[in-house]
XYZ file of C-alpha atoms in Angstrom:
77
model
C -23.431 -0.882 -2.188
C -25.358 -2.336 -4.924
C -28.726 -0.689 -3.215
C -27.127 2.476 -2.688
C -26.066 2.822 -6.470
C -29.646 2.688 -6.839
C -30.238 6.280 -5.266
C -26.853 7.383 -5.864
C -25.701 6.966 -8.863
C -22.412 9.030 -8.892
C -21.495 6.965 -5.452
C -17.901 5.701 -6.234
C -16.248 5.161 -3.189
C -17.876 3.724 0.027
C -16.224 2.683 3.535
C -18.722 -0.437 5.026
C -17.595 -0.754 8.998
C -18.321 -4.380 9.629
C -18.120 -5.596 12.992
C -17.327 -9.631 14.113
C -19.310 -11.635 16.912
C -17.044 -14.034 18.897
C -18.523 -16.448 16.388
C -17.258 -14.727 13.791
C -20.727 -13.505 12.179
C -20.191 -10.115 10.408
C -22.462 -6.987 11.589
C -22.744 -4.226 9.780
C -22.296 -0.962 11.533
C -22.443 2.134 9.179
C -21.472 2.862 6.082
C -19.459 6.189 4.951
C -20.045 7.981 1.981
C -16.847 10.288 2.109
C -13.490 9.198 2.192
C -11.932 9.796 5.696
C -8.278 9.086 4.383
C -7.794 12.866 3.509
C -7.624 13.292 6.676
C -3.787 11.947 6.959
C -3.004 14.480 3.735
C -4.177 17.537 5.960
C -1.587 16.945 8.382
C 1.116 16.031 6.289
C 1.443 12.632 6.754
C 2.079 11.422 3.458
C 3.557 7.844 3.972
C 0.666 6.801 5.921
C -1.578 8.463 3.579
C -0.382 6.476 0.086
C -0.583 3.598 2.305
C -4.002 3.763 2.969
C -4.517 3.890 -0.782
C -2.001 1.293 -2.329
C -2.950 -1.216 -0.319
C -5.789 -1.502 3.118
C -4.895 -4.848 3.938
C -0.512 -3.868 3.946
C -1.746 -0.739 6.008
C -3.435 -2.889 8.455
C -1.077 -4.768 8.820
C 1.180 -1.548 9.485
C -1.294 -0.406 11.988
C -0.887 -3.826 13.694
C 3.136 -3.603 13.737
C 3.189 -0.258 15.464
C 0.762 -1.669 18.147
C 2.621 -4.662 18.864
C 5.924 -2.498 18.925
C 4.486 -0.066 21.030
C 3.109 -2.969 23.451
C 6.409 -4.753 23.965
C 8.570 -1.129 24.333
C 6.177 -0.500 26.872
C 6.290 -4.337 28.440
C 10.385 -3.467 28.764
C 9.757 -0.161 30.378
């Protein structure tokens, strides 16, 4: 971030994908320059969307609910 201020000097938001070895050693991916979370606006899904400001880690942790819901409706099935 720091070196892309450099070039960029209006850059004020940035999205870093960082993936984990089975270690546990971070690699970086990509980074993102535009905000993706408009995205959820577009379609009118405005819960998810002020989630995904007020707080990344809660909305992970949202994501992660609805998985493991999903997983054990389906496990019942």
């Amino acid at each position: 971030a720091r070196y892309l201020e450099k070039t960029l000097p209006d850059l004020a938001d940035i999205g870093l994908d960082i993936g984990l070895t089975k270690k546990g050693k971070p690699l970086f991916i990509e980074c993102n320059g535009r905000d993706q979370r408009y995205a959820f606006g577009n379609v009118r899904m405005m819960e998810e969307w002020k989630a995904t400001y007020a707080n990344p880690m809660g909305y992970a942790r949202y994501l992660l609910d609805k998985i493991d819901a999903q997983e054990k409706k389906d496990s019942t099935d």
